[in-house]
Structure formats: structure tokens, C-alpha cells
Amino acid sequence: MPDPKQPYTPAGWHSRGYLPHFDGGEIPQFITFRLADSMPQELLDRWREELSSEQNVNVDAALRKRIEILAVQ
């Protein structure tokens, strides 16, 4: 528990072993996440089919990359 007598010092980037955290003090932060069923299944099926027809492609990794690109648009 933090000592209330000590001034607050932001920790910056740190990790507890599974997710990186940024403690920037007064810096506003947000996260974006997508629920598993928020992408239309027809689109995911079409992308899987397109990716499976390509050679030397990790379908799962390429699919995640497409979803991430769409999420930031």
C-alpha cells in the first residue's frame, strides 16, 4: 500500500509478467478491445478462406493482423 506521506511518482512502463502497463500520472489513457463475436462471421470465414489459399501463411496470425488493422481504422 502506498505511503500517503510520500509524493506520488509515476512508474512509467512496467509489467507484472503478463500485460505491460503505463503509469503516466496525469496522462489520459484508454484501451480498445473487441469482443469475440463483434466481427461478422461471414467476413471472418471469407478471410480464412482467402488466407488458406495462400502458401506459407500462418492463417491464425494473418487473420489476427487483419482484425487489428480493421480495429484501428
Short mmCIF file of N, CA and C in Angstrom, two decimals:
data_model
loop_
_atom_site.label_atom_id
_atom_site.label_comp_id
_atom_site.label_asym_id
_atom_site.label_seq_id
_atom_site.Cartn_x
_atom_site.Cartn_y
_atom_site.Cartn_z
N MET A 1 0.84 -1.17 0.00
CA MET A 1 0.00 0.00 0.00
C MET A 1 0.89 1.24 0.00
N PRO A 2 0.58 2.23 -0.85
CA PRO A 2 1.41 3.43 -0.92
C PRO A 2 1.36 4.22 0.39
N ASP A 3 2.47 4.83 0.69
CA ASP A 3 2.56 5.67 1.88
C ASP A 3 1.95 7.03 1.56
N PRO A 4 0.86 7.45 2.24
CA PRO A 4 0.21 8.71 1.92
C PRO A 4 1.09 9.93 2.21
N LYS A 5 2.17 9.75 2.97
CA LYS A 5 3.06 10.87 3.28
C LYS A 5 4.07 11.12 2.16
N GLN A 6 4.27 10.12 1.31
CA GLN A 6 5.23 10.24 0.22
C GLN A 6 4.53 10.79 -1.03
N PRO A 7 5.21 11.68 -1.79
CA PRO A 7 4.59 12.17 -3.04
C PRO A 7 4.47 11.04 -4.07
N TYR A 8 3.44 11.14 -4.88
CA TYR A 8 3.19 10.13 -5.91
C TYR A 8 4.22 10.27 -7.02
N THR A 9 4.82 9.17 -7.42
CA THR A 9 5.77 9.15 -8.52
C THR A 9 5.29 8.15 -9.55
N PRO A 10 4.98 8.61 -10.79
CA PRO A 10 4.54 7.67 -11.82
C PRO A 10 5.61 6.62 -12.11
N ALA A 11 5.19 5.40 -12.33
CA ALA A 11 6.12 4.30 -12.55
C ALA A 11 6.57 4.18 -14.00
N GLY A 12 5.89 4.85 -14.94
CA GLY A 12 6.23 4.70 -16.36
C GLY A 12 5.82 3.32 -16.84
N TRP A 13 6.55 2.79 -17.84
CA TRP A 13 6.24 1.45 -18.35
C TRP A 13 6.73 0.41 -17.37
N HIS A 14 5.87 -0.55 -17.04
CA HIS A 14 6.25 -1.66 -16.18
C HIS A 14 5.33 -2.84 -16.48
N SER A 15 5.70 -4.01 -16.01
CA SER A 15 4.92 -5.21 -16.26
C SER A 15 4.90 -6.07 -15.01
N ARG A 16 3.77 -6.73 -14.83
CA ARG A 16 3.67 -7.69 -13.73
C ARG A 16 3.78 -9.11 -14.29
N GLY A 17 4.32 -9.23 -15.49
CA GLY A 17 4.58 -10.54 -16.05
C GLY A 17 3.63 -10.97 -17.15
N TYR A 18 2.51 -10.27 -17.36
CA TYR A 18 1.59 -10.72 -18.40
C TYR A 18 1.12 -9.59 -19.32
N LEU A 19 0.84 -8.41 -18.82
CA LEU A 19 0.47 -7.29 -19.67
C LEU A 19 1.31 -6.08 -19.30
N PRO A 20 1.83 -5.36 -20.31
CA PRO A 20 2.56 -4.14 -19.98
C PRO A 20 1.59 -3.06 -19.51
N HIS A 21 2.05 -2.24 -18.60
CA HIS A 21 1.25 -1.14 -18.06
C HIS A 21 2.03 0.15 -18.23
N PHE A 22 1.31 1.25 -18.40
CA PHE A 22 1.94 2.56 -18.41
C PHE A 22 1.28 3.42 -17.36
N ASP A 23 2.06 3.82 -16.38
CA ASP A 23 1.58 4.69 -15.33
C ASP A 23 2.23 6.05 -15.58
N GLY A 24 1.45 6.95 -16.20
CA GLY A 24 1.99 8.25 -16.57
C GLY A 24 1.47 9.39 -15.73
N GLY A 25 0.94 9.09 -14.58
CA GLY A 25 0.46 10.16 -13.71
C GLY A 25 -0.79 10.81 -14.28
N GLU A 26 -0.68 12.05 -14.69
CA GLU A 26 -1.83 12.84 -15.17
C GLU A 26 -2.11 12.65 -16.65
N ILE A 27 -1.46 11.70 -17.32
CA ILE A 27 -1.64 11.47 -18.75
C ILE A 27 -2.91 10.65 -18.97
N PRO A 28 -3.87 11.17 -19.76
CA PRO A 28 -5.08 10.37 -20.03
C PRO A 28 -4.74 9.13 -20.84
N GLN A 29 -5.41 8.03 -20.54
CA GLN A 29 -5.16 6.77 -21.22
C GLN A 29 -6.48 6.12 -21.59
N PHE A 30 -6.45 5.25 -22.59
CA PHE A 30 -7.63 4.48 -22.96
C PHE A 30 -7.17 3.15 -23.53
N ILE A 31 -8.06 2.21 -23.54
CA ILE A 31 -7.80 0.92 -24.17
C ILE A 31 -8.92 0.64 -25.16
N THR A 32 -8.61 -0.13 -26.16
CA THR A 32 -9.59 -0.54 -27.14
C THR A 32 -9.58 -2.06 -27.16
N PHE A 33 -10.75 -2.67 -27.12
CA PHE A 33 -10.81 -4.12 -27.22
C PHE A 33 -12.01 -4.50 -28.06
N ARG A 34 -11.95 -5.67 -28.63
CA ARG A 34 -13.01 -6.16 -29.50
C ARG A 34 -13.52 -7.47 -28.93
N LEU A 35 -14.83 -7.58 -28.79
CA LEU A 35 -15.42 -8.82 -28.32
C LEU A 35 -15.30 -9.89 -29.39
N ALA A 36 -15.24 -11.13 -28.98
CA ALA A 36 -15.02 -12.23 -29.91
C ALA A 36 -16.07 -12.29 -31.02
N ASP A 37 -17.30 -11.93 -30.71
CA ASP A 37 -18.36 -12.05 -31.72
C ASP A 37 -18.71 -10.71 -32.37
N SER A 38 -17.85 -9.71 -32.25
CA SER A 38 -18.18 -8.40 -32.81
C SER A 38 -17.85 -8.29 -34.29
N MET A 39 -17.08 -9.23 -34.83
CA MET A 39 -16.80 -9.26 -36.26
C MET A 39 -17.82 -10.18 -36.92
N PRO A 40 -18.39 -9.78 -38.05
CA PRO A 40 -19.35 -10.66 -38.72
C PRO A 40 -18.69 -12.00 -39.10
N GLN A 41 -19.35 -13.09 -38.78
CA GLN A 41 -18.80 -14.41 -39.04
C GLN A 41 -18.54 -14.63 -40.53
N GLU A 42 -19.39 -14.06 -41.38
CA GLU A 42 -19.21 -14.21 -42.83
C GLU A 42 -17.88 -13.60 -43.27
N LEU A 43 -17.54 -12.45 -42.71
CA LEU A 43 -16.28 -11.80 -43.05
C LEU A 43 -15.09 -12.64 -42.57
N LEU A 44 -15.16 -13.14 -41.35
CA LEU A 44 -14.08 -13.98 -40.84
C LEU A 44 -13.92 -15.25 -41.67
N ASP A 45 -15.02 -15.87 -42.07
CA ASP A 45 -14.96 -17.07 -42.91
C ASP A 45 -14.32 -16.76 -44.26
N ARG A 46 -14.70 -15.63 -44.86
CA ARG A 46 -14.13 -15.24 -46.16
C ARG A 46 -12.63 -15.00 -46.03
N TRP A 47 -12.22 -14.30 -44.96
CA TRP A 47 -10.79 -14.05 -44.76
C TRP A 47 -10.03 -15.35 -44.54
N ARG A 48 -10.58 -16.26 -43.75
CA ARG A 48 -9.91 -17.55 -43.52
C ARG A 48 -9.73 -18.30 -44.85
N GLU A 49 -10.77 -18.27 -45.68
CA GLU A 49 -10.69 -18.96 -46.98
C GLU A 49 -9.62 -18.32 -47.86
N GLU A 50 -9.58 -16.98 -47.90
CA GLU A 50 -8.57 -16.29 -48.70
C GLU A 50 -7.16 -16.63 -48.20
N LEU A 51 -6.97 -16.60 -46.89
CA LEU A 51 -5.65 -16.84 -46.32
C LEU A 51 -5.22 -18.29 -46.47
N SER A 52 -6.16 -19.23 -46.39
CA SER A 52 -5.79 -20.63 -46.51
C SER A 52 -5.37 -20.99 -47.93
N SER A 53 -5.79 -20.20 -48.91
CA SER A 53 -5.39 -20.47 -50.29
C SER A 53 -3.98 -19.96 -50.58
N GLU A 54 -3.44 -19.10 -49.72
CA GLU A 54 -2.08 -18.60 -49.90
C GLU A 54 -1.09 -19.59 -49.31
N GLN A 55 0.09 -19.66 -49.92
CA GLN A 55 1.11 -20.58 -49.43
C GLN A 55 2.01 -19.90 -48.41
N ASN A 56 2.54 -20.69 -47.49
CA ASN A 56 3.46 -20.21 -46.47
C ASN A 56 2.88 -19.08 -45.62
N VAL A 57 1.61 -19.21 -45.27
CA VAL A 57 0.94 -18.20 -44.44
C VAL A 57 0.39 -18.87 -43.19
N ASN A 58 0.69 -18.30 -42.05
CA ASN A 58 0.09 -18.74 -40.80
C ASN A 58 -1.29 -18.09 -40.75
N VAL A 59 -2.32 -18.87 -40.99
CA VAL A 59 -3.68 -18.34 -41.14
C VAL A 59 -4.13 -17.59 -39.89
N ASP A 60 -3.90 -18.18 -38.72
CA ASP A 60 -4.34 -17.54 -37.48
C ASP A 60 -3.66 -16.19 -37.27
N ALA A 61 -2.35 -16.13 -37.48
CA ALA A 61 -1.61 -14.89 -37.29
C ALA A 61 -2.05 -13.83 -38.31
N ALA A 62 -2.22 -14.23 -39.56
CA ALA A 62 -2.63 -13.30 -40.60
C ALA A 62 -4.06 -12.79 -40.35
N LEU A 63 -4.91 -13.67 -39.85
CA LEU A 63 -6.29 -13.26 -39.53
C LEU A 63 -6.29 -12.24 -38.40
N ARG A 64 -5.51 -12.50 -37.36
CA ARG A 64 -5.42 -11.54 -36.24
C ARG A 64 -4.91 -10.19 -36.73
N LYS A 65 -3.93 -10.21 -37.64
CA LYS A 65 -3.38 -8.97 -38.18
C LYS A 65 -4.44 -8.19 -38.94
N ARG A 66 -5.25 -8.86 -39.74
CA ARG A 66 -6.32 -8.18 -40.47
C ARG A 66 -7.34 -7.57 -39.50
N ILE A 67 -7.66 -8.30 -38.46
CA ILE A 67 -8.64 -7.79 -37.48
C ILE A 67 -8.06 -6.57 -36.78
N GLU A 68 -6.78 -6.59 -36.42
CA GLU A 68 -6.16 -5.44 -35.76
C GLU A 68 -6.13 -4.22 -36.66
N ILE A 69 -5.83 -4.43 -37.95
CA ILE A 69 -5.81 -3.32 -38.89
C ILE A 69 -7.18 -2.69 -38.99
N LEU A 70 -8.21 -3.52 -39.05
CA LEU A 70 -9.57 -3.02 -39.13
C LEU A 70 -9.95 -2.26 -37.86
N ALA A 71 -9.45 -2.71 -36.72
CA ALA A 71 -9.80 -2.10 -35.43
C ALA A 71 -9.27 -0.68 -35.31
N VAL A 72 -8.15 -0.37 -35.93
CA VAL A 72 -7.56 0.96 -35.77
C VAL A 72 -8.05 1.96 -36.82
N GLN A 73 -8.85 1.50 -37.74
CA GLN A 73 -9.36 2.41 -38.78
C GLN A 73 -10.53 3.20 -38.27
#
